[in-house]
Structure formats: structure tokens, C-alpha cells
PDB file of C-alpha atoms in Angstrom:
ATOM      1  CA  UNK A  94      12.459   9.958   0.480  1.00 60.00           C
ATOM      2  CA  UNK A  95       9.914   7.371   1.577  1.00 58.00           C
ATOM      3  CA  UNK A  96       7.734  10.456   2.752  1.00 65.00           C
ATOM      4  CA  UNK A  97       7.935  12.323  -0.509  1.00 70.00           C
ATOM      5  CA  UNK A  98       6.996   8.756  -1.880  1.00 69.00           C
ATOM      6  CA  UNK A  99       3.871   8.606   0.570  1.00 69.00           C
ATOM      7  CA  UNK A 100       2.421  12.244  -0.131  1.00 66.00           C
ATOM      8  CA  UNK A 101       3.021  11.983  -3.740  1.00 67.00           C
ATOM      9  CA  UNK A 102       1.040   8.504  -3.933  1.00 71.00           C
ATOM     10  CA  UNK A 103      -1.721  10.474  -1.613  1.00 71.00           C
ATOM     11  CA  UNK A 104      -2.034  12.881  -4.284  1.00 66.00           C
ATOM     12  CA  UNK A 105      -2.104  10.551  -7.286  1.00 78.00           C
ATOM     13  CA  UNK A 106       1.307  11.274  -8.328  1.00 81.00           C
ATOM     14  CA  UNK A 107       2.226   7.437  -8.619  1.00 85.00           C
ATOM     15  CA  UNK A 108       5.250   7.797 -11.172  1.00 86.00           C
ATOM     16  CA  UNK A 109       6.885  10.504  -8.955  1.00 87.00           C
ATOM     17  CA  UNK A 110       6.021   8.127  -5.742  1.00 91.00           C
ATOM     18  CA  UNK A 111       7.838   5.135  -7.516  1.00 93.00           C
ATOM     19  CA  UNK A 112      10.884   7.152  -7.951  1.00 92.00           C
ATOM     20  CA  UNK A 113      11.048   8.255  -4.394  1.00 94.00           C
ATOM     21  CA  UNK A 114      10.524   4.942  -3.286  1.00 95.00           C
ATOM     22  CA  UNK A 115      13.357   3.480  -5.813  1.00 96.00           C
ATOM     23  CA  UNK A 116      15.587   6.002  -4.175  1.00 95.00           C
ATOM     24  CA  UNK A 117      14.629   5.159  -0.632  1.00 95.00           C
ATOM     25  CA  UNK A 118      15.590   1.228  -1.759  1.00 97.00           C
ATOM     26  CA  UNK A 119      18.799   2.373  -3.347  1.00 97.00           C
ATOM     27  CA  UNK A 120      19.819   4.001  -0.359  1.00 97.00           C
ATOM     28  CA  UNK A 121      18.490   1.276   2.000  1.00 97.00           C
ATOM     29  CA  UNK A 122      20.443  -1.100   0.199  1.00 97.00           C
ATOM     30  CA  UNK A 123      23.649   1.364   0.121  1.00 97.00           C
ATOM     31  CA  UNK A 124      23.336   1.645   3.841  1.00 97.00           C
ATOM     32  CA  UNK A 125      22.584  -2.023   4.630  1.00 97.00           C
ATOM     33  CA  UNK A 126      19.328  -0.683   6.300  1.00 98.00           C
ATOM     34  CA  UNK A 127      17.142  -4.044   6.042  1.00 98.00           C
ATOM     35  CA  UNK A 128      13.841  -2.336   7.510  1.00 97.00           C
ATOM     36  CA  UNK A 129      14.140   0.296   5.464  1.00 97.00           C
ATOM     37  CA  UNK A 130      14.599  -2.176   2.358  1.00 98.00           C
ATOM     38  CA  UNK A 131      11.590  -3.771   3.118  1.00 98.00           C
ATOM     39  CA  UNK A 132       9.067  -0.988   3.662  1.00 97.00           C
ATOM     40  CA  UNK A 133      11.005   0.567   0.107  1.00 97.00           C
ATOM     41  CA  UNK A 134       9.919  -2.600  -1.341  1.00 98.00           C
ATOM     42  CA  UNK A 135       6.585  -2.762  -0.108  1.00 97.00           C
ATOM     43  CA  UNK A 136       5.517   0.696  -1.042  1.00 95.00           C
ATOM     44  CA  UNK A 137       7.083  -0.183  -4.464  1.00 97.00           C
ATOM     45  CA  UNK A 138       4.284  -3.041  -4.488  1.00 97.00           C
ATOM     46  CA  UNK A 139       1.398  -0.488  -3.138  1.00 95.00           C
ATOM     47  CA  UNK A 140       2.338   1.630  -6.202  1.00 96.00           C
ATOM     48  CA  UNK A 141       2.939  -1.196  -8.805  1.00 95.00           C
ATOM     49  CA  UNK A 142      -0.288  -2.232  -7.811  1.00 94.00           C
ATOM     50  CA  UNK A 143      -2.554   1.000  -7.965  1.00 92.00           C
ATOM     51  CA  UNK A 144      -0.841   1.306 -11.544  1.00 93.00           C
ATOM     52  CA  UNK A 145      -1.963  -2.178 -12.382  1.00 94.00           C
ATOM     53  CA  UNK A 146       1.728  -3.571 -12.672  1.00 96.00           C
ATOM     54  CA  UNK A 147       0.677  -6.680 -10.855  1.00 97.00           C
ATOM     55  CA  UNK A 148       3.549  -8.893 -11.461  1.00 97.00           C
ATOM     56  CA  UNK A 149       5.894  -6.171 -10.379  1.00 98.00           C
ATOM     57  CA  UNK A 150       3.920  -5.667  -7.751  1.00 98.00           C
ATOM     58  CA  UNK A 151       3.883  -9.416  -6.691  1.00 98.00           C
ATOM     59  CA  UNK A 152       7.759  -9.390  -6.942  1.00 98.00           C
ATOM     60  CA  UNK A 153       8.145  -6.288  -5.010  1.00 98.00           C
ATOM     61  CA  UNK A 154       5.689  -7.591  -2.168  1.00 98.00           C
ATOM     62  CA  UNK A 155       7.331 -11.175  -2.430  1.00 98.00           C
ATOM     63  CA  UNK A 156      10.850  -9.623  -1.701  1.00 98.00           C
ATOM     64  CA  UNK A 157       9.578  -7.152   1.038  1.00 98.00           C
ATOM     65  CA  UNK A 158       8.136 -10.284   2.864  1.00 98.00           C
ATOM     66  CA  UNK A 159      11.594 -12.081   2.405  1.00 98.00           C
ATOM     67  CA  UNK A 160      13.569  -9.181   3.410  1.00 98.00           C
ATOM     68  CA  UNK A 161      10.738  -8.868   6.568  1.00 98.00           C
ATOM     69  CA  UNK A 162      11.187 -12.682   7.567  1.00 98.00           C
ATOM     70  CA  UNK A 163      15.187 -12.556   7.263  1.00 98.00           C
ATOM     71  CA  UNK A 164      15.041  -9.457   9.819  1.00 98.00           C
ATOM     72  CA  UNK A 165      12.101 -11.155  11.559  1.00 98.00           C
ATOM     73  CA  UNK A 166       9.816  -8.086  11.301  1.00 98.00           C
ATOM     74  CA  UNK A 167       6.575  -9.824  12.013  1.00 98.00           C
ATOM     75  CA  UNK A 168       4.600  -6.457  11.092  1.00 98.00           C
ATOM     76  CA  UNK A 169       6.190  -6.280   7.728  1.00 98.00           C
ATOM     77  CA  UNK A 170       5.623  -9.540   6.883  1.00 98.00           C
ATOM     78  CA  UNK A 171       2.079  -9.128   7.687  1.00 98.00           C
ATOM     79  CA  UNK A 172       1.895  -5.727   6.104  1.00 98.00           C
ATOM     80  CA  UNK A 173       3.624  -7.674   2.402  1.00 98.00           C
ATOM     81  CA  UNK A 174       1.037 -10.322   2.706  1.00 98.00           C
ATOM     82  CA  UNK A 175      -1.898  -7.963   2.814  1.00 98.00           C
ATOM     83  CA  UNK A 176      -0.596  -6.231  -0.513  1.00 98.00           C
ATOM     84  CA  UNK A 177      -0.104  -9.565  -2.270  1.00 98.00           C
ATOM     85  CA  UNK A 178      -3.363 -10.435  -1.050  1.00 98.00           C
ATOM     86  CA  UNK A 179      -4.970  -6.928  -2.813  1.00 97.00           C
ATOM     87  CA  UNK A 180      -3.195  -8.290  -6.016  1.00 98.00           C
ATOM     88  CA  UNK A 181      -4.793 -11.324  -6.250  1.00 98.00           C
ATOM     89  CA  UNK A 182      -8.304  -9.618  -5.373  1.00 98.00           C
ATOM     90  CA  UNK A 183      -7.279  -7.201  -8.220  1.00 96.00           C
ATOM     91  CA  UNK A 184      -6.777 -10.552 -10.348  1.00 97.00           C
ATOM     92  CA  UNK A 185      -9.985 -11.769  -9.350  1.00 97.00           C
ATOM     93  CA  UNK A 186      -7.625 -14.719  -7.530  1.00 97.00           C
ATOM     94  CA  UNK A 187      -9.813 -14.990  -4.327  1.00 98.00           C
ATOM     95  CA  UNK A 188      -8.712 -18.215  -2.817  1.00 97.00           C
ATOM     96  CA  UNK A 189      -5.141 -16.876  -3.166  1.00 97.00           C
ATOM     97  CA  UNK A 190      -6.075 -13.725  -1.641  1.00 98.00           C
ATOM     98  CA  UNK A 191      -7.883 -15.324   1.079  1.00 98.00           C
ATOM     99  CA  UNK A 192      -4.969 -17.446   1.727  1.00 98.00           C
ATOM    100  CA  UNK A 193      -2.838 -14.516   2.327  1.00 98.00           C
ATOM    101  CA  UNK A 194      -4.958 -12.470   4.502  1.00 98.00           C
ATOM    102  CA  UNK A 195      -5.651 -15.507   6.730  1.00 98.00           C
ATOM    103  CA  UNK A 196      -1.775 -15.456   6.957  1.00 98.00           C
ATOM    104  CA  UNK A 197      -1.534 -12.125   7.640  1.00 98.00           C
ATOM    105  CA  UNK A 198      -4.617 -12.050  10.433  1.00 98.00           C
ATOM    106  CA  UNK A 199      -2.271 -15.018  12.385  1.00 98.00           C
ATOM    107  CA  UNK A 200       0.620 -12.765  12.160  1.00 98.00           C
ATOM    108  CA  UNK A 201      -1.107  -9.857  13.683  1.00 98.00           C
ATOM    109  CA  UNK A 202      -2.733 -11.756  16.339  1.00 98.00           C
ATOM    110  CA  UNK A 203       0.466 -13.151  17.301  1.00 98.00           C
ATOM    111  CA  UNK A 204       2.153  -9.750  17.911  1.00 98.00           C
ATOM    112  CA  UNK A 205      -1.205  -8.324  18.772  1.00 98.00           C
ATOM    113  CA  UNK A 206      -1.809  -5.491  16.461  1.00 98.00           C
ATOM    114  CA  UNK A 207      -5.231  -5.166  16.122  1.00 97.00           C
ATOM    115  CA  UNK A 208      -5.274  -2.811  13.337  1.00 97.00           C
ATOM    116  CA  UNK A 209      -3.381  -4.878  10.910  1.00 97.00           C
ATOM    117  CA  UNK A 210      -5.873  -7.693  12.084  1.00 97.00           C
ATOM    118  CA  UNK A 211      -8.849  -5.468  11.525  1.00 97.00           C
ATOM    119  CA  UNK A 212      -7.618  -4.829   8.099  1.00 97.00           C
ATOM    120  CA  UNK A 213      -7.035  -8.199   7.466  1.00 98.00           C
ATOM    121  CA  UNK A 214     -10.547  -9.119   8.211  1.00 97.00           C
ATOM    122  CA  UNK A 215     -11.938  -6.056   6.208  1.00 97.00           C
ATOM    123  CA  UNK A 216     -10.169  -7.373   3.289  1.00 97.00           C
ATOM    124  CA  UNK A 217     -11.570 -10.823   3.571  1.00 98.00           C
ATOM    125  CA  UNK A 218     -15.101  -9.220   4.190  1.00 97.00           C
ATOM    126  CA  UNK A 219     -14.550  -7.579   0.695  1.00 97.00           C
ATOM    127  CA  UNK A 220     -13.667 -10.658  -0.911  1.00 97.00           C
ATOM    128  CA  UNK A 221     -17.117 -12.211   0.157  1.00 97.00           C
ATOM    129  CA  UNK A 222     -19.017  -8.858  -0.851  1.00 96.00           C
ATOM    130  CA  UNK A 223     -17.490  -9.194  -4.078  1.00 96.00           C
ATOM    131  CA  UNK A 224     -18.498 -12.653  -4.519  1.00 96.00           C
ATOM    132  CA  UNK A 225     -22.420 -11.434  -3.438  1.00 95.00           C
ATOM    133  CA  UNK A 226     -21.565 -13.416  -0.249  1.00 95.00           C
ATOM    134  CA  UNK A 227     -23.341 -10.410   1.852  1.00 94.00           C
ATOM    135  CA  UNK A 228     -23.694 -12.522   5.320  1.00 93.00           C
ATOM    136  CA  UNK A 229     -20.172 -13.861   5.317  1.00 94.00           C
ATOM    137  CA  UNK A 230     -18.631 -10.330   4.333  1.00 93.00           C
ATOM    138  CA  UNK A 231     -20.958  -9.077   7.397  1.00 93.00           C
ATOM    139  CA  UNK A 232     -19.610 -11.540  10.002  1.00 93.00           C
ATOM    140  CA  UNK A 233     -16.053 -10.424   8.623  1.00 93.00           C
ATOM    141  CA  UNK A 234     -16.730  -6.927   9.156  1.00 92.00           C
ATOM    142  CA  UNK A 235     -18.607  -7.151  12.498  1.00 89.00           C
ATOM    143  CA  UNK A 236     -15.204  -8.870  13.524  1.00 84.00           C
TER     144      UNK A 236
END
């Protein structure tokens, strides 16, 4: 279901993607697979964010983060924080977004996930760019 959701999301079929992720979530809970549950919640957050359902997105990311913490899935926790940060950026809550991104970067550094760390740094650069702080943006992009 996850991959069907990913493909649907990629081609812009957000409603279909959400349905696939909901099915994945139900199956994960039925099978008591907490890792897949966390992934499905995060993917639902992604779709809700794209659809501008920001409150639902925040709820899904928060649930995903809780599951990740409970099963000690540090990468999942970091990815959930990045998603929460993206919602905050969409709502112009830049300080909150920065906090989420910085926490995610710390997690990615702890687990030596360079791609996650790079994404967090890029996102911080984007916040600075959106605020016309171009030198700061460049510093983060260069990191």
C-alpha cells in the first residue's frame, strides 16, 4: 500500500495516496507493526500538508514522532520533525519550524544520516531565504 501511495502522491493524486496510506495504517495496526504505523502516519502528514490540511498534518506528524520515539526509530523521529517544520513554514511560523529543523538535524547527526542532516540544513536555508536573509541562507545551503 505504501508504494501505491507514494506513486499516487508523486503523480498528484493526493486523495488516492491518502486512501492507500490509510489502508497501510490500518494494516500496520492490525499486524501491530509499529515501524510501518509510524511511516504511514508520516506519509499521511505529507499528504495533508500538500492538501493544506495543516491541523491534520500536524496531528499525523506528532503521532508519527511519538511512535518513532516509542520504538527508538531515530530516523523516523527526525523525518517527522522535518515534516512538522514544513507545516510550520507553510503557516509562516518560522521560529517553530527552525526549532523542529534544528532538533531533526541533531538526531540525524547522532545517527550519522548525512542526507537527513543535509535536508534539515537546506530547510533552514529556505527559512532564511523566505525572510530575505540571503547571506544566512547561503551559509546553510553551503553546509
